[in-house]
Structures are given as C-alpha cells and as structure tokens.
XYZ file of C-alpha atoms in Angstrom:
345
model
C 0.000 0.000 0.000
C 1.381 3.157 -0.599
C 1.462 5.983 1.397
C 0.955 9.364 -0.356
C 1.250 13.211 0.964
C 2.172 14.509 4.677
C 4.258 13.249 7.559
C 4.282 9.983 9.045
C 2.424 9.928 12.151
C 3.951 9.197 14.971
C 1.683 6.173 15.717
C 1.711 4.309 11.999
C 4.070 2.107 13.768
C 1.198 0.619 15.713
C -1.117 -1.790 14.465
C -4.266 -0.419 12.584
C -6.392 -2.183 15.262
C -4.238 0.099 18.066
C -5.679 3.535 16.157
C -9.182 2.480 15.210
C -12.385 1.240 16.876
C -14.459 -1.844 14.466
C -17.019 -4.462 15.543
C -16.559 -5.824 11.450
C -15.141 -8.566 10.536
C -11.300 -7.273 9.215
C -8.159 -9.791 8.961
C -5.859 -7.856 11.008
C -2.173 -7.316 8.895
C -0.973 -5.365 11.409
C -0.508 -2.083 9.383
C -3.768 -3.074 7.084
C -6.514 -4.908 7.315
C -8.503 -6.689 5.130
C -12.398 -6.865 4.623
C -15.652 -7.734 2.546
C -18.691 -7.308 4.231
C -20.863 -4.271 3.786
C -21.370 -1.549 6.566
C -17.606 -2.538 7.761
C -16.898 0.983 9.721
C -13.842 2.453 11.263
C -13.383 4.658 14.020
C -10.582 6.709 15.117
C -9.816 10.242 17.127
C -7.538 12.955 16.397
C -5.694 16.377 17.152
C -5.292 19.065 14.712
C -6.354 20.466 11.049
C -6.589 17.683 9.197
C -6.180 13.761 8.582
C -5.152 11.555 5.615
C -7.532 8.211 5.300
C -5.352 5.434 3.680
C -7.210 2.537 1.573
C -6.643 0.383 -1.162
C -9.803 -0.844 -2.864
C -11.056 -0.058 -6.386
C -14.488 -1.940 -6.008
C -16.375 0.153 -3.089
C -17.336 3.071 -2.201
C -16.936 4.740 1.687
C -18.043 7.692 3.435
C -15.991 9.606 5.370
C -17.322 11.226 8.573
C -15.724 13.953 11.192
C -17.534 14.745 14.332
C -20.602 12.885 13.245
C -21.152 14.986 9.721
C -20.041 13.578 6.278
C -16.960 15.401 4.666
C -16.522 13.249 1.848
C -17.736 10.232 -0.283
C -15.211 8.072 -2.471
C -16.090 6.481 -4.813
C -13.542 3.184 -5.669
C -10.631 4.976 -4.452
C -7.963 2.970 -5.045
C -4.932 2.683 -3.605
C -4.784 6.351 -2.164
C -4.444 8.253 1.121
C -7.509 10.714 1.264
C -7.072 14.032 2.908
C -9.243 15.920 5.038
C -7.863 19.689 5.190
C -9.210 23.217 6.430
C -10.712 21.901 9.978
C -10.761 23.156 13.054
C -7.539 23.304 14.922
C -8.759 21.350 18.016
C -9.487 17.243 18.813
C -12.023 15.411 16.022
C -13.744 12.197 15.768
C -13.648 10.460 12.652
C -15.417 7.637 10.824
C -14.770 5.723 7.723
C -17.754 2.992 6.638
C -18.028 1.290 3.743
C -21.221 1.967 1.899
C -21.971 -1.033 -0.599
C -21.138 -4.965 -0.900
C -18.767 -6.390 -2.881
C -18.257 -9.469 -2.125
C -16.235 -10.387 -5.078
C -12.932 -8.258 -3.976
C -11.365 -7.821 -1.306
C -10.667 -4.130 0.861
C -7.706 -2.643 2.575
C -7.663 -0.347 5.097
C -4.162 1.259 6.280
C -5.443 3.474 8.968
C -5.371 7.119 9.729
C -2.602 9.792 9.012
C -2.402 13.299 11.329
C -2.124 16.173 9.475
C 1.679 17.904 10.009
C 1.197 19.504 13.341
C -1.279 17.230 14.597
C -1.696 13.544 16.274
C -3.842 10.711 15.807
C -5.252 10.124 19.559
C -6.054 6.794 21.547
C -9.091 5.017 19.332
C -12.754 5.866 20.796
C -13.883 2.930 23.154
C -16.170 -0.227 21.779
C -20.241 0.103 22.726
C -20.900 -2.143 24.889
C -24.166 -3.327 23.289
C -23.515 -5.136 19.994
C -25.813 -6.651 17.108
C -25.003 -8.659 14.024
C -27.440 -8.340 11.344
C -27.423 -11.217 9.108
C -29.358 -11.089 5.583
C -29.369 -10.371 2.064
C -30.054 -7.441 -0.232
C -32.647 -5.799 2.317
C -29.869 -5.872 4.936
C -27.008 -4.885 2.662
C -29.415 -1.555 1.896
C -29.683 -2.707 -1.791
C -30.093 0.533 -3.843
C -31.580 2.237 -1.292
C -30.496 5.660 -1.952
C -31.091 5.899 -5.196
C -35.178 7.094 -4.960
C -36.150 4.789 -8.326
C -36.847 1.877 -8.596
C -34.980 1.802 -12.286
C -31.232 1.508 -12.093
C -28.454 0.363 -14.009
C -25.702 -1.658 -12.364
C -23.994 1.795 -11.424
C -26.552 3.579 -10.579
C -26.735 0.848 -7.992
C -23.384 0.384 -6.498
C -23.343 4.040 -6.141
C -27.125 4.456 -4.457
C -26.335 1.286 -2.064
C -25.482 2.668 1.478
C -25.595 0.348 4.013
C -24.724 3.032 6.557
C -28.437 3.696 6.425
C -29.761 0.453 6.375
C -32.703 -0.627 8.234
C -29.714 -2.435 10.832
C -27.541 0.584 10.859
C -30.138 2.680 11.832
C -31.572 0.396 14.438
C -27.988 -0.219 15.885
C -27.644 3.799 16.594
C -31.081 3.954 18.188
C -29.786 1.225 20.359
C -26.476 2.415 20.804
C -24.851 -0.515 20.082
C -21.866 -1.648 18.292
C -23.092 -3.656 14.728
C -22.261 -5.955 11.677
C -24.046 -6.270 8.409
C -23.533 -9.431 7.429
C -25.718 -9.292 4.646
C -25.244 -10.903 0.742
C -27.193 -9.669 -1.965
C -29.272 -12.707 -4.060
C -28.138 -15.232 -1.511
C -31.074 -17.297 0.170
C -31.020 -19.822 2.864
C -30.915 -23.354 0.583
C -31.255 -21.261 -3.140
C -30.403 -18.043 -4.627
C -33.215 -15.644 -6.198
C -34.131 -16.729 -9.620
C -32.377 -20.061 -9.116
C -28.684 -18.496 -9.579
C -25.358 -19.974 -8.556
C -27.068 -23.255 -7.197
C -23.595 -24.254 -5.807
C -23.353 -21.825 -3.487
C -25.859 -20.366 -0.649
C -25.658 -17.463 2.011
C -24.366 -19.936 4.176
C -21.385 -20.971 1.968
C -20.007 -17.314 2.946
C -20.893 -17.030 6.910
C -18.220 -18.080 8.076
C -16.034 -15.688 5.727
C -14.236 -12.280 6.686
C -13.232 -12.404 3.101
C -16.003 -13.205 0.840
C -14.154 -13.794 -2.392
C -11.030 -16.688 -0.623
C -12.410 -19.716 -0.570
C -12.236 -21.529 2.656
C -11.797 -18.597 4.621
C -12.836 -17.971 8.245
C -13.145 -15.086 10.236
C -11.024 -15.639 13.318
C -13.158 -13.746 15.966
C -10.625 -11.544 18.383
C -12.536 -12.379 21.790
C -14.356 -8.745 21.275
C -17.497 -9.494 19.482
C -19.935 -11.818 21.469
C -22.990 -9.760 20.249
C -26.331 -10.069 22.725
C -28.811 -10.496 19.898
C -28.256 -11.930 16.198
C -30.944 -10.757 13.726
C -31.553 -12.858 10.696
C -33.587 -12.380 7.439
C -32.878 -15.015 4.901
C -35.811 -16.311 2.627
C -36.733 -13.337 -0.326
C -34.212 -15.266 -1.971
C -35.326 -18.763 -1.727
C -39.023 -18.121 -2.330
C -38.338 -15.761 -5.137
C -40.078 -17.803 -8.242
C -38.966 -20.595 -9.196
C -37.144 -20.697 -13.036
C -37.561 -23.966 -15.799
C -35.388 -26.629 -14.763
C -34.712 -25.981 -11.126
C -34.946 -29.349 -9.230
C -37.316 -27.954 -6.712
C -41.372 -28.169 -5.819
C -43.061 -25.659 -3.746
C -43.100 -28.378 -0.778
C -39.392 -29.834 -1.134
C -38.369 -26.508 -0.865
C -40.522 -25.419 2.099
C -38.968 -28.452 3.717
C -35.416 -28.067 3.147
C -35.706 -23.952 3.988
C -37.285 -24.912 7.191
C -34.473 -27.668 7.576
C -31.657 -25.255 6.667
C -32.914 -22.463 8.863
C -33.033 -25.018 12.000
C -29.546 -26.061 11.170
C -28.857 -22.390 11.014
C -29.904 -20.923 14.358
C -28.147 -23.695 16.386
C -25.511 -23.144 14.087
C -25.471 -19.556 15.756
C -26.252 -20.796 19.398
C -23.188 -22.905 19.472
C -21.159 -19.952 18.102
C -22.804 -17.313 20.885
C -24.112 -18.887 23.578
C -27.314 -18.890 25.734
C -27.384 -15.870 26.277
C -27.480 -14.502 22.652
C -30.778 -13.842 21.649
C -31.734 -14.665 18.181
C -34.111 -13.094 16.261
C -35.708 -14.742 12.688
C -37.183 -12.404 10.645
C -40.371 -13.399 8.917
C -41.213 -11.020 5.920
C -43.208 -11.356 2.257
C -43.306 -15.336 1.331
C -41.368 -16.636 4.147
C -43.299 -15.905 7.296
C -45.523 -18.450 7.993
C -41.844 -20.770 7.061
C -39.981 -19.049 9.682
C -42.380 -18.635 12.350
C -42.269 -22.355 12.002
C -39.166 -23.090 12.542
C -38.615 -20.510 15.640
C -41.711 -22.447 17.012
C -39.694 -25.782 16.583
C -36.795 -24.054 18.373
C -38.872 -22.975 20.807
C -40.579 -26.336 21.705
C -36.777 -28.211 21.305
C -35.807 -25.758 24.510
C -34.213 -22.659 23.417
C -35.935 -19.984 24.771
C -34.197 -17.703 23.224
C -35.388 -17.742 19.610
C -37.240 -14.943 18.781
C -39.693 -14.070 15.676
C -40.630 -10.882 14.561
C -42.504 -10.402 11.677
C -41.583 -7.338 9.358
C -44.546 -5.283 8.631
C -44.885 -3.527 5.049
C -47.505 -1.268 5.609
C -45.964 2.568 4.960
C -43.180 1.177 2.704
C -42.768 2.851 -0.641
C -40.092 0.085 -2.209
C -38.365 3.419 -4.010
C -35.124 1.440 -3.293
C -33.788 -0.238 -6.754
C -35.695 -2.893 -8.331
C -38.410 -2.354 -5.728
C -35.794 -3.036 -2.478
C -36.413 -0.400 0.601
C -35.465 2.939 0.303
C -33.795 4.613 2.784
C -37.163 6.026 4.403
C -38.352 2.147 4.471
C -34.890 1.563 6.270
C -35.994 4.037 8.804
C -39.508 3.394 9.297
C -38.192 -0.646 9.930
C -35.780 0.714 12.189
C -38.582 2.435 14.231
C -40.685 -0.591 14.632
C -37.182 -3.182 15.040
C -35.624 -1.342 17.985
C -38.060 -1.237 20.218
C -38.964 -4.544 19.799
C -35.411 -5.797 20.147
C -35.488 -3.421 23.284
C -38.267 -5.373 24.543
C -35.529 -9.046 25.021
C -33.984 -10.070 27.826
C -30.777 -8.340 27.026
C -30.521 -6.279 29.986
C -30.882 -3.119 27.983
C-alpha cells in the first residue's frame, strides 16, 4: 500500500487495530486490514487540522465522517491516502464505513494519518451493546439511496449505502456496536431466480473475506454480540425458473431444515445468552415462524420471531428493495422490539 502526501504519524508504527475502533469482521495485517462485508466501519480520534484516510480498494465506495457529519464520499478509491484539510484546529472524531457490498474483492484499510502539526489520539472505546445483522439485499441496503426503482448496475453500487440500512439505523437507536452481514441474491438453501445453485448465504458465513475460498473469520474475543438478527428467505421463495430441481413443498422443507440447522448453528457460536431473532417477511413468514416455534418447543428460549410489517413502505429502493425512508420506518418498529428481550438493555 502506498502511502501518499504529509508526515508519518507518529503512531503508523502501531497496528491499525491500536488507532481504530471496528465491531466488522477485518483480517488484522498489522498495518492493514482486510475486509468484505458491507457496513464494515472504522473509528478513530484525532488532534489538529486535518487527517489523511489510507485505503486500497477499487471496487467500493466509503463515506468519510468527522464529528458525526459527512466530509466526503469516495467512490472506488484505489490505492490512495484521502485528505481531510481546512478543519478546526482542536481534537475530532472520525469515521470511515463502507457503503456497498462487494463481495467479489477484497478491501484494505491502512489506517489514519495526522495532518503535520497534529496527532492521531487513543481510538474511541467499543459500545458495549452489539448486534449482528445477518441477511441479504434488504440488509445490505440494496439501492436504497437511489429514490427509483430503475437503475443500471452503477446507478446501484453508487445508491447502495448500508450506513443507512434498516440495521444501521436500528444499531444507533440502540447504541450498540453492529455488523451487516448481509449478501445480496443469496437465500437460505437457493439463490433468487435459481442463480449460482452451488453456493448459498451460508457458503459465505463463516467468511471475513467473501471472495477466498475456505476462509474464516477468526473472531478476536471482542465481538460476542447479545442479539443476532436474521432475514434469509426473499431469496429462496423468489419464483422458481424452468429446470430448477425444486417443488413448492421440497423446498418449504429443506428452507425450514436449513434455517433449524442455522440458528443452532449460531447458538453454538454465541451462547445462551445470545438472543436470536428470525425475521419473517413477504413469502417466508408463515416458514420461519415455524421453525422458531420448533426451536422454541426443542428448549431454546431464546429464539425470537418478529414479523416485518410492510404497511408505509414505498419500495423506491432499486428494483423495488427499501429505500432509505423504508430503512428508517423498519428501524422504528425493530428497535423497540429488540429493546423489549432479555438483554438487559
């Protein structure tokens, strides 16, 4: 990675992790680190007039925030260190997100960079309320920016901002630390419209790095989340295409199968005192209240369903996905109810 314009601060010798604050999932390089997911965000603080944001990635796009107001947007920066000039003399918080998915390349991030003058400070301290948000183009925040429904493939990589998804947005009312785990197309057992049948959304959960096959995100100790929220199933009951080897039934079956699998998948990985939530919306509903009933009656308490509600959404989002007020008006109806567990909050 190459590092372009002003001084070397004082702290690059650190590790990235030492200057910034994430809950994503990032393979830590020690002066990178690497990342796929959407919504991955990156906190830091600082002293002084400015500050350089270093990245390599040509395939997403990233806001770039300072004391809670966006100063810029880049779009595929490449491999760059992008400067933030002309503030206030004075101590700054700073945020870097990542607005789209694309899972298909990987992302570097190489920290932050003081202006001359100034000092990157000790990294802001982790929430202590976290939530991983685990879906598919409705979590991602699939074109949801865009206010049309009719977009072009970049038209929607550039109106896809999962920084004001429907989980992003419930995570700040909460004040809690989150991940967007979220793959657009993918389904539980099949992919909408019958693509890729090789692979599913849960080919990829394990993954930091979407596109590296095999790869699993080695958890530091820091995330153990208090509720998991998971909407998988557009996908799978999206129609089904001429020669797909499914019937309506054998696919009810396996989805309700699959999801099962899924949630204890997710117990094992968190614990008891994790509560998951299955989200039943459009076709899948009845499937998924099913299958948190099952849970429910095998012991696990802690299961959760909540159905999402599309009364007052306008689907401006691309190809009919929620638009950014959707986002918010499911955000207003999620967080209390997630409020409402036995999470201690």
């Amino acid at each position: 990675m190459t590092l372009r314009g002003g001084n070397p601060n004082p702290g690059r010798g650190n590790s990235v992790l030492a200057q910034v604050h994430t809950a994503g999932r990032v393979k830590d390089l020690g002066k990178a680190v690497q990342f796929s997911w959407p919504g991955v965000y990156f906190e830091g603080r600082f002293r002084g007039t400015g500050l350089g944001v270093v990245l390599d990635c040509a395939a997403a796009d990233y806001d770039v925030q300072v004391d809670g107001a966006t100063v810029a947007t880049l779009v595929t920066p490449g491999d760059t260190t992008h400067w933030i000039n002309g503030l206030r003399d004075g101590e700054h918080t700073v945020r870097v997100v990542k607005r789209n998915d694309t899972p298909g390349d990987t992302s570097t991030f190489g920290g932050f960079v003081a202006a001359p003058g100034g000092a990157v400070l000790s990294k802001p301290a982790p929430r202590d309320r976290q939530i991983e948000f685990i879906g598919d183009s409705l979590t991602v925040g699939y074109g949801n920016v865009s206010g049309s429904r009719d977009c072009d493939p970049e038209q929607l990589k550039r109106n896809t901002n999962a920084d004001v998804s429907h989980g992003a947005l419930t995570a700040r009312q909460l004040e809690a630390d989150y991940q967007i785990n979220g793959l657009s197309g993918l389904g539980m057992v099949r992919n909408v419209a019958g693509i890729s049948p090789d692979v599913t959304y849960r080919t990829y959960d394990d993954r930091a790095l979407l596109n590296v096959d095999g790869d699993v995100w080695q958890n530091p100790g820091t995330w153990r989340p208090q509720i998991v929220v998971v909407n998988l199933g557009s996908n799978d009951f999206s129609d089904l295409t001429p020669g797909e080897p499914w019937t309506p039934d054998s696919l009810a079956a396996a989805y309700r199968t699959a999801y099962g699998e899924f949630l204890r998948k997710l117990r094992t990985r968190y614990g008891v005192e994790t509560a998951l939530v299955a989200v039943g919306f459009d076709r899948n509903a009845e499937h998924v209240r099913q299958v948190v009933e099952a849970r429910n009656d095998a012991g696990d308490r802690g299961v959760h369903y909540w159905f999402l509600d599309q009364a007052g959404l306008d689907f401006l989002g691309c190809d009919g996905h929620t638009s950014a007020h959707d986002d918010q008006v499911i955000a207003d109806r999620l967080a209390p109810f997630l409020r409402s567990l036995r999470t201690g909050w």
